[in-house]
CSV table of C-alpha atoms and ligand atoms in Angstrom, one decimal:
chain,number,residue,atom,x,y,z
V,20,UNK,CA,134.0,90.8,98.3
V,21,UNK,CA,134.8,88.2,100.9
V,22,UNK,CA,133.5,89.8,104.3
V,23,UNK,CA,134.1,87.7,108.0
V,24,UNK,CA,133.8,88.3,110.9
V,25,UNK,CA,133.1,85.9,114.5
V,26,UNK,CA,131.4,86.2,117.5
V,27,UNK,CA,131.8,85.1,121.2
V,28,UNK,CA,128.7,83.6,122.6
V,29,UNK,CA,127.5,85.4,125.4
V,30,UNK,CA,124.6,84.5,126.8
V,31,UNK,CA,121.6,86.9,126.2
V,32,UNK,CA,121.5,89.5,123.5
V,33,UNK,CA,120.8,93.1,123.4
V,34,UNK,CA,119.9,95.6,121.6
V,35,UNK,CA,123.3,96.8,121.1
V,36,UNK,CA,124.7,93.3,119.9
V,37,UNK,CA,121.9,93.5,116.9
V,38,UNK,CA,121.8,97.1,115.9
V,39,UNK,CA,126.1,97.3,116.0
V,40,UNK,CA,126.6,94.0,115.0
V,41,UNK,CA,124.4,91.5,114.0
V,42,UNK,CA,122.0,93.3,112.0
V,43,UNK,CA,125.1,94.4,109.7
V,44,UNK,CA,126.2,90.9,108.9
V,45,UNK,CA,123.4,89.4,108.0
V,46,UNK,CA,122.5,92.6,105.4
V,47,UNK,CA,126.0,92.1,104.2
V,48,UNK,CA,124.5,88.3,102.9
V,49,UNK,CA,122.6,89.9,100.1
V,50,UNK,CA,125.3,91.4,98.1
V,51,UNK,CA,128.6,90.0,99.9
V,52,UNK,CA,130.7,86.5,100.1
V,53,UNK,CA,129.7,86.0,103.8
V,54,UNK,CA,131.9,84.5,106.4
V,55,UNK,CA,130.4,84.3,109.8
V,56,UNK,CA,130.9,81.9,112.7
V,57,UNK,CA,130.4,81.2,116.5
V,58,UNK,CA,133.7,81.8,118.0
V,59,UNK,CA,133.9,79.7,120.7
V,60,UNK,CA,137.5,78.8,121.2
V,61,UNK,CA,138.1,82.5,121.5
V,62,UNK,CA,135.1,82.1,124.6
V,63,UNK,CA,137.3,79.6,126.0
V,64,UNK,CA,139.4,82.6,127.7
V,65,UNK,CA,137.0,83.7,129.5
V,66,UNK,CA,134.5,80.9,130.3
V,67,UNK,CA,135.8,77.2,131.5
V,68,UNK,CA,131.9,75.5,132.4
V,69,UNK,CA,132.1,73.0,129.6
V,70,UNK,CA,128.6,73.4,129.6
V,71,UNK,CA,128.1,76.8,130.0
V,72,UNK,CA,130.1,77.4,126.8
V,73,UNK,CA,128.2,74.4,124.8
V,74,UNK,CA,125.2,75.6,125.9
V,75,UNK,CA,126.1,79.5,124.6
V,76,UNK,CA,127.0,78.1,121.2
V,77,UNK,CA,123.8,76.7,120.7
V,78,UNK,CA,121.8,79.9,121.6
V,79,UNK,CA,124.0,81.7,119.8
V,80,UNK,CA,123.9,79.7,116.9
V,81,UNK,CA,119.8,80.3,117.1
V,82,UNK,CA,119.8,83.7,117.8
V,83,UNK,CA,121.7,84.4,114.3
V,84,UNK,CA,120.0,82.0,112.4
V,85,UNK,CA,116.1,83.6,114.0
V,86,UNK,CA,117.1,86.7,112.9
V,87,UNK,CA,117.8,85.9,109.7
V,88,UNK,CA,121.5,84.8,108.9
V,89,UNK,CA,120.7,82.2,105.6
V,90,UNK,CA,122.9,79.1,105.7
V,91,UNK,CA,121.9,78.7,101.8
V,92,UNK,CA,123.7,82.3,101.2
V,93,UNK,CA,126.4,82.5,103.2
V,94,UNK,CA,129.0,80.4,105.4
V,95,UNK,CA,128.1,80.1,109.1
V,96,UNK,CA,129.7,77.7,111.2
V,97,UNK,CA,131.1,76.9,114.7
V,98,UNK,CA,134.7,77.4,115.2
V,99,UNK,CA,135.8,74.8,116.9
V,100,UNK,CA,134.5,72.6,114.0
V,101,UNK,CA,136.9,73.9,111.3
V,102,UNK,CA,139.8,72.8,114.0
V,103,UNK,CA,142.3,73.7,110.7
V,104,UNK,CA,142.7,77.1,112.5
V,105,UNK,CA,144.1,75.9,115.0
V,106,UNK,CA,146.9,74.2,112.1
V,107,UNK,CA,147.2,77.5,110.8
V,108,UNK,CA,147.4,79.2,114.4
V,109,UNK,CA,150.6,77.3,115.2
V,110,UNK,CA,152.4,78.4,111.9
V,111,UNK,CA,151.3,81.6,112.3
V,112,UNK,CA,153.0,81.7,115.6
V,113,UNK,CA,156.2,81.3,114.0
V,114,UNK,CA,155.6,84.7,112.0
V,115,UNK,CA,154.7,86.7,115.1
V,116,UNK,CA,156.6,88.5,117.0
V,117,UNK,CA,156.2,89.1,120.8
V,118,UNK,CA,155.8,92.3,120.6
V,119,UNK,CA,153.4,92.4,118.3
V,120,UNK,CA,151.1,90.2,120.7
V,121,UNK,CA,152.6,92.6,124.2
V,122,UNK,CA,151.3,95.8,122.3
V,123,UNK,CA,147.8,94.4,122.3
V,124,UNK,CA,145.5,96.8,124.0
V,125,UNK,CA,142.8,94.3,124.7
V,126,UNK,CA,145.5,92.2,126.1
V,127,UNK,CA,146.7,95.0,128.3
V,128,UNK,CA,143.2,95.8,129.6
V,129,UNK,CA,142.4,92.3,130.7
V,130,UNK,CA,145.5,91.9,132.7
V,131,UNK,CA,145.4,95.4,134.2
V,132,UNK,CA,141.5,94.3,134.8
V,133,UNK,CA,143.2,91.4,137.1
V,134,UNK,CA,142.5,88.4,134.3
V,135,UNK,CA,145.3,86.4,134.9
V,136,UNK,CA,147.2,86.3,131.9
V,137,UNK,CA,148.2,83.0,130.7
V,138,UNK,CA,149.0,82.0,127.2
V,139,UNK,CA,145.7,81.5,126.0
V,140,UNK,CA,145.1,85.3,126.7
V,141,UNK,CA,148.1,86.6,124.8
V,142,UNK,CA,147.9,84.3,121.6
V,143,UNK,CA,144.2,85.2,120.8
V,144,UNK,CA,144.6,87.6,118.2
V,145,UNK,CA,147.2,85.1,116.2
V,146,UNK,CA,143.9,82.2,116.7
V,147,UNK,CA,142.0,85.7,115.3
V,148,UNK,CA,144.4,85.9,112.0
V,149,UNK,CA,144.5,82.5,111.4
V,150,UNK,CA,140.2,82.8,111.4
V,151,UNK,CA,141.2,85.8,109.3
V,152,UNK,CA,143.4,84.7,106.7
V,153,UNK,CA,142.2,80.6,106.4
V,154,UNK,CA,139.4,82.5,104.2
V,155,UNK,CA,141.0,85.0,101.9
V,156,UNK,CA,138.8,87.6,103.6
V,157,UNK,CA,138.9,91.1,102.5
V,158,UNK,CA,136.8,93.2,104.9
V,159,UNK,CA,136.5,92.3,108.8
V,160,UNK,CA,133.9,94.5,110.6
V,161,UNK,CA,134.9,94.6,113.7
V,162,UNK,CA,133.7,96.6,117.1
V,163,UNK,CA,136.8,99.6,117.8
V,164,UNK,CA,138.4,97.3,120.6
V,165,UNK,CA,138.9,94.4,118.0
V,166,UNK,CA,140.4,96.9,114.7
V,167,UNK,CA,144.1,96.4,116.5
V,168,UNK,CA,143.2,92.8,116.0
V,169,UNK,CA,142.7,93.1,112.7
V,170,UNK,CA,146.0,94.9,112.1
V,171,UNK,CA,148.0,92.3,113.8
V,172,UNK,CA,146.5,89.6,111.0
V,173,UNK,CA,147.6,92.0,108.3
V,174,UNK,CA,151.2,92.5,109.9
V,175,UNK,CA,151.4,88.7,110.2
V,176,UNK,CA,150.1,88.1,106.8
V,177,UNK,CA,152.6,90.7,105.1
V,178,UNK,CA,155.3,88.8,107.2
V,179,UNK,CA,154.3,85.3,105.9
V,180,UNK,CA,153.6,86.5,102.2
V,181,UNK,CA,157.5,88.2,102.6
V,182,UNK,CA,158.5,84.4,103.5
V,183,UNK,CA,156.6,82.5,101.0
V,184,UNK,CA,154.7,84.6,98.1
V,185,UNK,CA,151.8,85.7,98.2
V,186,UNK,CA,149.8,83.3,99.7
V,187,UNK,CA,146.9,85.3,101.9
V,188,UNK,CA,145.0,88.1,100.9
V,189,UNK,CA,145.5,91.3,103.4
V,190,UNK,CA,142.3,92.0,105.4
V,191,UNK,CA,141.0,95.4,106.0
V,192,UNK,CA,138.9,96.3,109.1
V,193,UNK,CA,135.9,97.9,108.9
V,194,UNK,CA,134.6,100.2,111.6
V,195,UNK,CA,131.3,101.4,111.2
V,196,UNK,CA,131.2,104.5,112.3
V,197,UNK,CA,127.5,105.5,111.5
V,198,UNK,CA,126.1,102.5,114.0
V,199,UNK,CA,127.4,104.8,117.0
V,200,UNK,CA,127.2,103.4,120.1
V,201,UNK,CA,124.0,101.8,121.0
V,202,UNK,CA,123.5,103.7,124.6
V,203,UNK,CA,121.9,101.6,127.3
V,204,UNK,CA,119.1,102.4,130.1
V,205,UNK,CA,121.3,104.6,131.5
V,206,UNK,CA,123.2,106.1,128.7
V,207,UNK,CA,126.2,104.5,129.0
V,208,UNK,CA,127.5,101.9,126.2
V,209,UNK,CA,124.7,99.4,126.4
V,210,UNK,CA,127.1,96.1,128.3
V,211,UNK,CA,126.3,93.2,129.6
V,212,UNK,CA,129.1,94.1,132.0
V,213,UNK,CA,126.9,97.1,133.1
V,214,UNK,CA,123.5,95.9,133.4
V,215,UNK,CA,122.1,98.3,131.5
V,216,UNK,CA,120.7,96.4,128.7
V,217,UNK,CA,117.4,95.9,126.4
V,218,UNK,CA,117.7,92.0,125.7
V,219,UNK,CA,116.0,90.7,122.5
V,220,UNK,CA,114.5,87.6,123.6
V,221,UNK,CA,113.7,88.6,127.0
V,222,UNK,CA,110.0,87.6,128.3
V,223,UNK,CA,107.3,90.3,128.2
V,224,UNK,CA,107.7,91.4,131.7
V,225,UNK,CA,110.8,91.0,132.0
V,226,UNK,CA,111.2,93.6,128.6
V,227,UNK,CA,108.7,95.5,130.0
V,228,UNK,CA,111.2,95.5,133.2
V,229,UNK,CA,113.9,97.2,131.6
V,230,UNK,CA,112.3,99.3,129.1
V,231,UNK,CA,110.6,101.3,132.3
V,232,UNK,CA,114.1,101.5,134.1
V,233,UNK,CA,115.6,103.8,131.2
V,234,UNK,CA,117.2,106.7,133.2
V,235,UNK,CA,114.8,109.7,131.9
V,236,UNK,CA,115.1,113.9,133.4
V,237,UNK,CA,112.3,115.1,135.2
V,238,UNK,CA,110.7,117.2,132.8
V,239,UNK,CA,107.1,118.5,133.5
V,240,UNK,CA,104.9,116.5,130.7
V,241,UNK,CA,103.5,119.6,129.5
V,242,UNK,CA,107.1,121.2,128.7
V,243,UNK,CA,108.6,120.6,125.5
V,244,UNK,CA,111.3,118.3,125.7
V,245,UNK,CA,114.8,117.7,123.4
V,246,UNK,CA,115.0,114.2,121.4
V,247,UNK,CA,118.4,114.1,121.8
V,248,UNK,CA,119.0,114.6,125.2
V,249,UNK,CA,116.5,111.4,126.3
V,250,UNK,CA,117.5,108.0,126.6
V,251,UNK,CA,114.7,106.5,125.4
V,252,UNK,CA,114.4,108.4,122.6
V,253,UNK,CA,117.8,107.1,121.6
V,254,UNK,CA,116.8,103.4,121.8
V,255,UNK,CA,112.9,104.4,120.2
V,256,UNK,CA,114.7,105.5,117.3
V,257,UNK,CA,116.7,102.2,116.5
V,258,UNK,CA,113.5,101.2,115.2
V,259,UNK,CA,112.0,103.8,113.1
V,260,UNK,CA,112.2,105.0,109.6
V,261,UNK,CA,112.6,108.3,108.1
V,262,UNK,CA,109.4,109.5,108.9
V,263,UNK,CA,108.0,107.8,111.7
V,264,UNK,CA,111.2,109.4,113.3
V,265,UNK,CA,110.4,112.8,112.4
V,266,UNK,CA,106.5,112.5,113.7
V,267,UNK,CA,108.2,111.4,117.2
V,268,UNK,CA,110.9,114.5,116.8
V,269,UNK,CA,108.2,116.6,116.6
V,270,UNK,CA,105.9,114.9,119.5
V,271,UNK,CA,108.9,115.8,122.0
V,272,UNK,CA,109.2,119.3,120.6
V,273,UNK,CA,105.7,120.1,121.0
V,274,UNK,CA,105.0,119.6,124.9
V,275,UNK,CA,102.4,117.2,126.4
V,276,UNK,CA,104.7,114.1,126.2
V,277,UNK,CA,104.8,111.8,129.0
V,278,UNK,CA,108.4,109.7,129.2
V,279,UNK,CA,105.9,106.8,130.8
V,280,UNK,CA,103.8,106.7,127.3
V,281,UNK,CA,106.8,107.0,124.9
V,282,UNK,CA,108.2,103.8,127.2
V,283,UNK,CA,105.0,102.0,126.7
V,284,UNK,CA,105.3,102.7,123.3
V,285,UNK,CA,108.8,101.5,122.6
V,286,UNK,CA,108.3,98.3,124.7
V,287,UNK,CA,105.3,97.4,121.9
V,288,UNK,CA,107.5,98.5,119.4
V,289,UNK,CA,110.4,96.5,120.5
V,290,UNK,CA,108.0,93.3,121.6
V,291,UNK,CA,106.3,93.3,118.0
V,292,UNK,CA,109.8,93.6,116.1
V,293,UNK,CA,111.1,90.7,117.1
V,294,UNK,CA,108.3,88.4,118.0
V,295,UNK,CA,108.7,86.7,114.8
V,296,UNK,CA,112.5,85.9,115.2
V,297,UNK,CA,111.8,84.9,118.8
V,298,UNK,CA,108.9,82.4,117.6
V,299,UNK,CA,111.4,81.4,115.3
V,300,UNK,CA,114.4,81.2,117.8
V,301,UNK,CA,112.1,78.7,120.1
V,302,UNK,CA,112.0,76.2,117.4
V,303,UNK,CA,115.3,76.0,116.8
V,304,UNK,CA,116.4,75.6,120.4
V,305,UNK,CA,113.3,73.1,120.6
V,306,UNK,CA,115.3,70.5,117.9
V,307,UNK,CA,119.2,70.7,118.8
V,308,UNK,CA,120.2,68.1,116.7
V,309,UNK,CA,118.3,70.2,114.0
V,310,UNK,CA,120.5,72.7,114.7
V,311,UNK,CA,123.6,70.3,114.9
V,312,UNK,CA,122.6,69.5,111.1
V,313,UNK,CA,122.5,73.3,110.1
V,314,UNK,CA,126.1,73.5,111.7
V,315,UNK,CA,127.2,70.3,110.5
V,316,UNK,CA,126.8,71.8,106.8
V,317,UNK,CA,128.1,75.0,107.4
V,318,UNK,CA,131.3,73.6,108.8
V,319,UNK,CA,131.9,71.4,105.7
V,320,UNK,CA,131.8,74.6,103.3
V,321,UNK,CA,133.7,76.4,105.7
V,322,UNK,CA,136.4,73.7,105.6
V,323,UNK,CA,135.8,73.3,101.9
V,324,UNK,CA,136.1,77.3,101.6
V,325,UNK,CA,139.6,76.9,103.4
V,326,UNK,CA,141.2,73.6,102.6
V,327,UNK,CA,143.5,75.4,99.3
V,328,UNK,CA,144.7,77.5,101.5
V,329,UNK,CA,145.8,75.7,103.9
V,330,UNK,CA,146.9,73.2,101.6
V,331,UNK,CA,149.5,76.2,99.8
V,332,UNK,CA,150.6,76.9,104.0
V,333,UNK,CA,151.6,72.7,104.1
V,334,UNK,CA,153.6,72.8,100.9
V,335,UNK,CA,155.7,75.8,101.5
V,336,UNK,CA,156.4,75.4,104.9
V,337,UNK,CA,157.4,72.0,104.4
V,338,UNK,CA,154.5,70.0,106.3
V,339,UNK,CA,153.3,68.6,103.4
V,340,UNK,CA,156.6,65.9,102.5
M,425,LIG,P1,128.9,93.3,125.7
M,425,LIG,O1,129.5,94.7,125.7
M,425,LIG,O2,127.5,93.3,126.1
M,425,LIG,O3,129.8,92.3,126.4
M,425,LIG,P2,130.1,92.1,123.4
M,425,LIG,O4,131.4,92.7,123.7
M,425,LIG,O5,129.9,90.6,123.6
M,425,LIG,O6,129.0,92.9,124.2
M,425,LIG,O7,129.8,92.5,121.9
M,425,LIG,C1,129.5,91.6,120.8
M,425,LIG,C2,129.3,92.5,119.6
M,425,LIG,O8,128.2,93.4,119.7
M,425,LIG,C3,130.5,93.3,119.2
M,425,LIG,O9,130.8,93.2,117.8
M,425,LIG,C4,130.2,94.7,119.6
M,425,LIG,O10,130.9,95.6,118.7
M,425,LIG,C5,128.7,94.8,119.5
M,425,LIG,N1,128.2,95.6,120.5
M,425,LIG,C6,128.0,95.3,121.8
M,425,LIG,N2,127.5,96.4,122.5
M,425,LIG,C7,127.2,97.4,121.6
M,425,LIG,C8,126.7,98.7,121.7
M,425,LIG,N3,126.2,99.1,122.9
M,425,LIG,N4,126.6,99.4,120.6
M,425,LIG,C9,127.0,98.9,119.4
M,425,LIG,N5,127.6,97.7,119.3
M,425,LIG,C10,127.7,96.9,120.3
M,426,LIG,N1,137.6,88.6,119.0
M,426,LIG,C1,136.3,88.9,118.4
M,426,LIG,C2,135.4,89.5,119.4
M,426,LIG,O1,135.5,89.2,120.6
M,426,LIG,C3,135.7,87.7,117.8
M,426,LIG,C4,136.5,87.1,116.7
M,426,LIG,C5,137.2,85.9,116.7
M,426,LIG,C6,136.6,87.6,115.4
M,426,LIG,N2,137.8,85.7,115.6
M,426,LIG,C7,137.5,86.7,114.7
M,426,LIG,C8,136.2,88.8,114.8
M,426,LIG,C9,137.9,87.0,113.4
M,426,LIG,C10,136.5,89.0,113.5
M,426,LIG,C11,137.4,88.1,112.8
M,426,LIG,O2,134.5,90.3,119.1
């Protein structure tokens, strides 16, 4: 099964980027055709500081390949270096109609947000097919804000095939529904838009920071207290197994917990699980042309991967004389 999906680099990582996201992708490696890459013309709507955005890709970059994405098993590249989307964007245009692109919810909620709304804005989910369907890709997981995305590559794709054959695949999205919602230090969605985050590669004081502000009821210690109610309990378990889980179940249930120990606990929990990829991380970002080279190759087997297709989309739209 051919499997894609992008990301926008963002700056720091949190918790909820790796457990909802990340984490999933780079299981999928093992068993699954793996299409992943850095989606950086789809940052360009929302950040112009030329370095900024170069300097984003990199760490992005890093922080996949640290926690284990393997350029050996699957594809993972930089957008902007397989520029054929962009080829395929532009035909794709002419299969879309406007309303298709003015029904977009993200769309709507960025301009009703105040984004000003300029081209770049509306066409993103026809740059999102094009990502889509240059590959063949069957299954797309995608967060629940980009599934309507995902439809809008199908309905273009059925359009095009109508036109021409059948020249691309249909993608499917794939919500997970199991990761629920990582919650953040107060509950809430964990966001970088609401400061309420648990970043991977933060500094120990910094984690230790943001661990201690998780929002937590004032329960006497010695009263038994409910798992499911705490917020730290809902991050602590992220990292547990079946029974390591239970023992801590039962800890709250029992009375005598502090929320200032179980804290202390998760911050060494969280600290430990990803020194490695951190150490690792630090490396990468210590040799960037290194990490040019990694990108370098995954782009060519990206554009390798895509070049038939793209090559069918010349021919019978007449490009190719
Ligand atoms: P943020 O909300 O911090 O801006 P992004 O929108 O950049 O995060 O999300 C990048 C990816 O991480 C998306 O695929 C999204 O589904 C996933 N993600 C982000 N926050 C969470 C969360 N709290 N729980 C689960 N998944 C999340
Ligand atoms: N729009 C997606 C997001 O912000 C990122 C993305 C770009 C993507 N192209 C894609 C996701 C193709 C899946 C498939 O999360």
């Amino acid at each position: 099964m051919r499997v894609l999906s992008g990301i926008q680099p963002s700056g720091s990582l949190h918790l909820g980027n790796y457990f909802g996201m990340m984490k999933k992708m780079i299981d999928y490696q093992e068993h699954q055709q793996l299409f992943c890459f850095i989606a950086n013309y789809h940052a360009q709507t929302s950040v112009s500081d030329g370095k900024a955005l170069a300097r984003g890709t990199l760490e992005a970059a890093a922080n996949f390949l640290a926690l284990g994405m393997d350029p050996e098993k699957s594809t993972f590249w930089v957008q902007s270096d397989v520029p054929e989307v962009q080829e395929l964007a532009w035909v794709l245009s002419n299969f879309t109609p406007m309303g298709l692109l003015e029904r977009c919810h993200s769309y709507k909620d960025k301009v009703s947000r105040g984004i000003a709304a300029n081209h770049g804005l509306f066409a993103y989910p026809v740059l999102m097919t094009a990502d889509i369907l240059l590959f063949q890709s069957e299954k797309v997981p995608v967060g629940k804000d980009q599934k309507q995305h995902v439809e809008v590559a199908r309905d273009i794709a059925i359009k095009f095939n109508n036109e021409y054959g059948e020249i691309f695949t249909l993608p499917e999205p794939e919500i997970d529904e199991e990761v629920a919602t990582v919650p953040g230090l107060d509950g809430q969605k964990m966001s970088k838009s609401y400061g309420n985050t648990i970043d991977l590669f933060a500094e120990d004081n910094a984690l230790r920071k943001q661990v201690m502000r998780i929002v937590t009821d004032p329960t006497p210690v010695e009263e038994p207290k409910e798992p499911d109610a705490c917020n730290v309990y809902k991050i602590y378990r992220l990292f547990l197994d079946k029974a390591a889980d239970e023992a801590l179940r039962a800890r709250y249930r029992a009375g005598g917990l502090a929320y200032g120990e179980v804290k202390q606990e998760l911050f060494e929990t969280a600290r430990s699980h990803f020194a490695p990829q951190a150490a690792r991380r630090k490396e990468l970002l210590a040799d960037l042309d290194g990490l040019r080279r990694i990108l370098a190759r995954g782009a060519e087997k990206a554009r390798h991967a895509g070049a038939k297709t793209l090559q069918k989309v010349r021919k019978k739209t007449g490009l190719a004389y």
